[in-house]
PDB file of C-alpha atoms in Angstrom:
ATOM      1  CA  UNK A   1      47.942-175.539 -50.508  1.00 44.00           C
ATOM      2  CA  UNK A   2      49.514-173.122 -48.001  1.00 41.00           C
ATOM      3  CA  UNK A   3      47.860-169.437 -47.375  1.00 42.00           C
ATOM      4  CA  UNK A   4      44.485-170.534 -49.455  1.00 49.00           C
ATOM      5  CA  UNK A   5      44.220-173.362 -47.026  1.00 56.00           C
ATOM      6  CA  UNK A   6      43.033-171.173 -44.016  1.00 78.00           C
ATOM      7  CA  UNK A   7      40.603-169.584 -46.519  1.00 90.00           C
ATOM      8  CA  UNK A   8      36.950-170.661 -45.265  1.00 93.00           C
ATOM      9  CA  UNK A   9      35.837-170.800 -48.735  1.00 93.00           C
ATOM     10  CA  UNK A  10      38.091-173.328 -49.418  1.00 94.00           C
ATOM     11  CA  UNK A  11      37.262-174.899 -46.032  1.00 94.00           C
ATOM     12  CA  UNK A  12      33.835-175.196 -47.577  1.00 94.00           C
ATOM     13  CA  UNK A  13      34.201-176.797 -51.129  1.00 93.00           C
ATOM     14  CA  UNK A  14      37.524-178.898 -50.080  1.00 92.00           C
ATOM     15  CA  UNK A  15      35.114-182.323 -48.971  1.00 91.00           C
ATOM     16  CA  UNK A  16      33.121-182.086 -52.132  1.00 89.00           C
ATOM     17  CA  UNK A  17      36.489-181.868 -54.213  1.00 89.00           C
ATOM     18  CA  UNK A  18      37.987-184.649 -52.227  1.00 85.00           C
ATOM     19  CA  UNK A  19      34.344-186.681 -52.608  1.00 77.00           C
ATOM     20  CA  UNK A  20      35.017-186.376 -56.262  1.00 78.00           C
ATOM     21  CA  UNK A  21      39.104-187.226 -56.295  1.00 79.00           C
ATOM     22  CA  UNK A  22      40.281-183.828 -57.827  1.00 86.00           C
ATOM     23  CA  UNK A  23      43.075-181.826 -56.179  1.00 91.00           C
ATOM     24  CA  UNK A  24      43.457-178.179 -55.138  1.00 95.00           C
ATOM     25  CA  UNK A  25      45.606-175.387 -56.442  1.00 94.00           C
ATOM     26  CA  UNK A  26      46.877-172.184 -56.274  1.00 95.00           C
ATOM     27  CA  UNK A  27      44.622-170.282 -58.734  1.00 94.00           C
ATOM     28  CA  UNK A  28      47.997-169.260 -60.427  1.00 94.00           C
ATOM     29  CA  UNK A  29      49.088-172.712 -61.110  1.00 94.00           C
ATOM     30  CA  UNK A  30      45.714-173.745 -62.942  1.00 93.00           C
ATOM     31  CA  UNK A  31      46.090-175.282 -66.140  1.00 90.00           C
ATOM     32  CA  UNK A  32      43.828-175.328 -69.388  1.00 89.00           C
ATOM     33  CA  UNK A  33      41.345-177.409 -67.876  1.00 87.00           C
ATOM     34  CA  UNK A  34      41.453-177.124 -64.545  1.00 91.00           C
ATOM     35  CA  UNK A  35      38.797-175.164 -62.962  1.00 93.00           C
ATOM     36  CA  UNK A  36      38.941-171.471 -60.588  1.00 95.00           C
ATOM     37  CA  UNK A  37      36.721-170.819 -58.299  1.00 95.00           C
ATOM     38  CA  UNK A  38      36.068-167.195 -57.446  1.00 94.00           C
ATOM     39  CA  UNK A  39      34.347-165.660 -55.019  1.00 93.00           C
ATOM     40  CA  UNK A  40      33.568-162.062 -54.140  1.00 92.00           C
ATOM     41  CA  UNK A  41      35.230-161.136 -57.265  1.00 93.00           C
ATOM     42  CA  UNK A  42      38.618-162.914 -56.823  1.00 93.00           C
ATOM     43  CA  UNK A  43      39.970-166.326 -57.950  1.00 95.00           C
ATOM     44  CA  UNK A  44      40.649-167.773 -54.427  1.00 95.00           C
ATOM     45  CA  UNK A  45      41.104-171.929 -55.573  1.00 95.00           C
ATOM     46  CA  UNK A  46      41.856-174.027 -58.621  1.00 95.00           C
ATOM     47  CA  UNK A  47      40.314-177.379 -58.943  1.00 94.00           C
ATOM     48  CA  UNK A  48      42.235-180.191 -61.309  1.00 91.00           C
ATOM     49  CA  UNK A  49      39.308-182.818 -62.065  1.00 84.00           C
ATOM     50  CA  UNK A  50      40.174-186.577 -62.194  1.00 77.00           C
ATOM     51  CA  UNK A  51      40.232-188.127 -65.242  1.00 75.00           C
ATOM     52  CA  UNK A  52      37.012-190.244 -65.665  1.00 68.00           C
ATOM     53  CA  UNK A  53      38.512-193.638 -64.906  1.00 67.00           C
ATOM     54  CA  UNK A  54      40.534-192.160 -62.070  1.00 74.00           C
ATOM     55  CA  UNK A  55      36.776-191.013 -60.441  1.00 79.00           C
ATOM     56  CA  UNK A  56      35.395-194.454 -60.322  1.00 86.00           C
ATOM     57  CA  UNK A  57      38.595-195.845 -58.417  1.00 85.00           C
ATOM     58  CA  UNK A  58      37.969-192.966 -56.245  1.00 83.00           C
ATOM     59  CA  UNK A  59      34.049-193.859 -56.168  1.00 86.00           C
ATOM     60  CA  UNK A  60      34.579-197.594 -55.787  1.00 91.00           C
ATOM     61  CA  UNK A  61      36.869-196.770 -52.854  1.00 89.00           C
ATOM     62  CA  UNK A  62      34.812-194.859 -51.210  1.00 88.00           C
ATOM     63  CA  UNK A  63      31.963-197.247 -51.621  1.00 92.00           C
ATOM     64  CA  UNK A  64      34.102-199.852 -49.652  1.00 94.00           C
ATOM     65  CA  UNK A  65      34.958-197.548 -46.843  1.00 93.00           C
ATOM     66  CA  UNK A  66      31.285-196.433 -46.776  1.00 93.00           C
ATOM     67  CA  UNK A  67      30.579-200.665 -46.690  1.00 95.00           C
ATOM     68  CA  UNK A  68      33.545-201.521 -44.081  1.00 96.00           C
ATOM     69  CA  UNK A  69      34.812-204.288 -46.432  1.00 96.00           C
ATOM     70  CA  UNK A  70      35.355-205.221 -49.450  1.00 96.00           C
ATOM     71  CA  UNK A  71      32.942-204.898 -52.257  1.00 97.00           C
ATOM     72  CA  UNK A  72      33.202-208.595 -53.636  1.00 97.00           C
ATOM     73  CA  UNK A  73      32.445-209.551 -49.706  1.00 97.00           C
ATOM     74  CA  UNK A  74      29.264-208.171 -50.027  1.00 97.00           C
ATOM     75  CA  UNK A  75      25.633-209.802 -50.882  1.00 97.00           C
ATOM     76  CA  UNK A  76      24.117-210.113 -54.362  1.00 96.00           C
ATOM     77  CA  UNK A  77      21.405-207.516 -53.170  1.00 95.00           C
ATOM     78  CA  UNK A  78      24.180-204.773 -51.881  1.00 96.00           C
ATOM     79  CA  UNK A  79      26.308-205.395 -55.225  1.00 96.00           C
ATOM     80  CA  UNK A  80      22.861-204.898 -57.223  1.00 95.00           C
ATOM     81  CA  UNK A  81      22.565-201.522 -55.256  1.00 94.00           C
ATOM     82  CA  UNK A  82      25.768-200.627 -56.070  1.00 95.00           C
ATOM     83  CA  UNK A  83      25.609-201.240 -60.107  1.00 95.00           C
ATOM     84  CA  UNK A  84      22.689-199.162 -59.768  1.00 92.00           C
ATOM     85  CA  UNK A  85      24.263-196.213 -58.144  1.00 90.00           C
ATOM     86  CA  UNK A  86      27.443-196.813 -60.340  1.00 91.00           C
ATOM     87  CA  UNK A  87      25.060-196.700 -63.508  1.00 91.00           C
ATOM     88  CA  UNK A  88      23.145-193.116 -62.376  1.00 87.00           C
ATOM     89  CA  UNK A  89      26.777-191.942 -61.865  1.00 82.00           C
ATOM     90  CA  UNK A  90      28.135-192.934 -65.194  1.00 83.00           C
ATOM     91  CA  UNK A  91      30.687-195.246 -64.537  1.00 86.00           C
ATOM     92  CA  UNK A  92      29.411-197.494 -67.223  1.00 89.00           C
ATOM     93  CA  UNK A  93      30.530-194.642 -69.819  1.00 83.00           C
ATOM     94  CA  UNK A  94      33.610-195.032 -68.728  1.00 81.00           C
ATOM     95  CA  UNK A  95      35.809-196.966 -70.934  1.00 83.00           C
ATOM     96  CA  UNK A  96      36.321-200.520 -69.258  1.00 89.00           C
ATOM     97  CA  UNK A  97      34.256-199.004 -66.536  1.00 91.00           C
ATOM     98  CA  UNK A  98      32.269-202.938 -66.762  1.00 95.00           C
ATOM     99  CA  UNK A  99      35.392-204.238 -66.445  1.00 95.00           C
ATOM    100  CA  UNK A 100      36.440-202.293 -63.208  1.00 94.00           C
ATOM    101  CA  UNK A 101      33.448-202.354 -61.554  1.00 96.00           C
ATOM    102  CA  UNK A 102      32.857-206.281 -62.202  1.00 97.00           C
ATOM    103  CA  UNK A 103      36.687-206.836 -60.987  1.00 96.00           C
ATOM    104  CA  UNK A 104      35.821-204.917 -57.544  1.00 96.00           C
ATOM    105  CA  UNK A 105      32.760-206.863 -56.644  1.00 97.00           C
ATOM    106  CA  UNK A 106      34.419-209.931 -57.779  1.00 97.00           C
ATOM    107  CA  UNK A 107      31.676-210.521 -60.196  1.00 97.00           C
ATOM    108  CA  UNK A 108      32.280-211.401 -63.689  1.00 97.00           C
ATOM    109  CA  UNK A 109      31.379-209.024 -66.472  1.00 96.00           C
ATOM    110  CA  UNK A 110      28.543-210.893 -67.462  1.00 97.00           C
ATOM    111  CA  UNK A 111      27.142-211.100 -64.098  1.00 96.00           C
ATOM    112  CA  UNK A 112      27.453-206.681 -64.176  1.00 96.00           C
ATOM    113  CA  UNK A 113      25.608-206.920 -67.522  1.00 94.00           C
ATOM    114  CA  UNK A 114      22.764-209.081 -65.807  1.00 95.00           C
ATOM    115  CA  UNK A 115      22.309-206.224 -63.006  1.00 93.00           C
ATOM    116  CA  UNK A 116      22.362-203.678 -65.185  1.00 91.00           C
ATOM    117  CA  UNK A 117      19.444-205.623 -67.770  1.00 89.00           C
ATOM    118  CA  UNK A 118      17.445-206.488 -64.621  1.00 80.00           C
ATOM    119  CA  UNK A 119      17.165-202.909 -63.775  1.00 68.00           C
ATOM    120  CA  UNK A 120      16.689-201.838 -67.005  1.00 68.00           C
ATOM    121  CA  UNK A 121      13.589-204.157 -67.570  1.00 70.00           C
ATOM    122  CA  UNK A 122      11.965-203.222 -63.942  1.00 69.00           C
ATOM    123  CA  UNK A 123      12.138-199.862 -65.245  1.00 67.00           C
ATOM    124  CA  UNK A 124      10.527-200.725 -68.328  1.00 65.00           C
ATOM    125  CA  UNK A 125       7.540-201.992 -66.409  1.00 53.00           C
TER     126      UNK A 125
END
């Protein structure tokens, strides 16, 4: 975005659009469901969402720049942490989000399952 870009409202909610993987727009090029932002009474910025599977590559990325390595090169405590946070986020409603997440922490699918079960009974405690 060119003239928009300078805007400081823009400034403001452009690292919480990039946190989430969506992409801004001219207000005039939004589509159907893509989302304006207005403020003070004028559209100023149009936000295109990811699509759901596109936001946990985006979220898994981030996770292994936050980590400095690769997710499967991390402990069996840290990848624990991780399903957890990946749960509370949704990426398990995400269809073959199991799949995805076990494939990025090198884990098989059955070893995801087993995080997500041991949580699930602690919680039932």
């Amino acid at each position: 975005m060119s003239a928009a870009g300078d805007d400081p409202f823009v400034a403001a909610v452009k690292p919480l659009v990039d946190a989430m993987g969506g992409v801004l727009l001219p207000p005039g090029e939004a589509g159907p469901d893509d989302v304006v932002l207005s403020w003070q009474g004028a559209d100023v910025v149009a936000v295109r969402l990811p699509q759901l599977a596109e936001s946990l590559d985006h979220i898994l990325a981030a996770l292994e720049r936050r980590h400095g390595k690769p997710l499967a090169d991390l402990d069996r405590k840290t990848k624990q942490e991780i399903v957890r946070t990946l749960e509370a986020r949704g990426a398990f409603s995400v269809r073959h989000g199991v799949e995805t997440v076990a494939s990025a922490l090198g884990v098989s699918r059955f070893t995801v399952y087993n995080y997500l079960n041991r949580e699930n009974a602690a919680k039932g405690r």
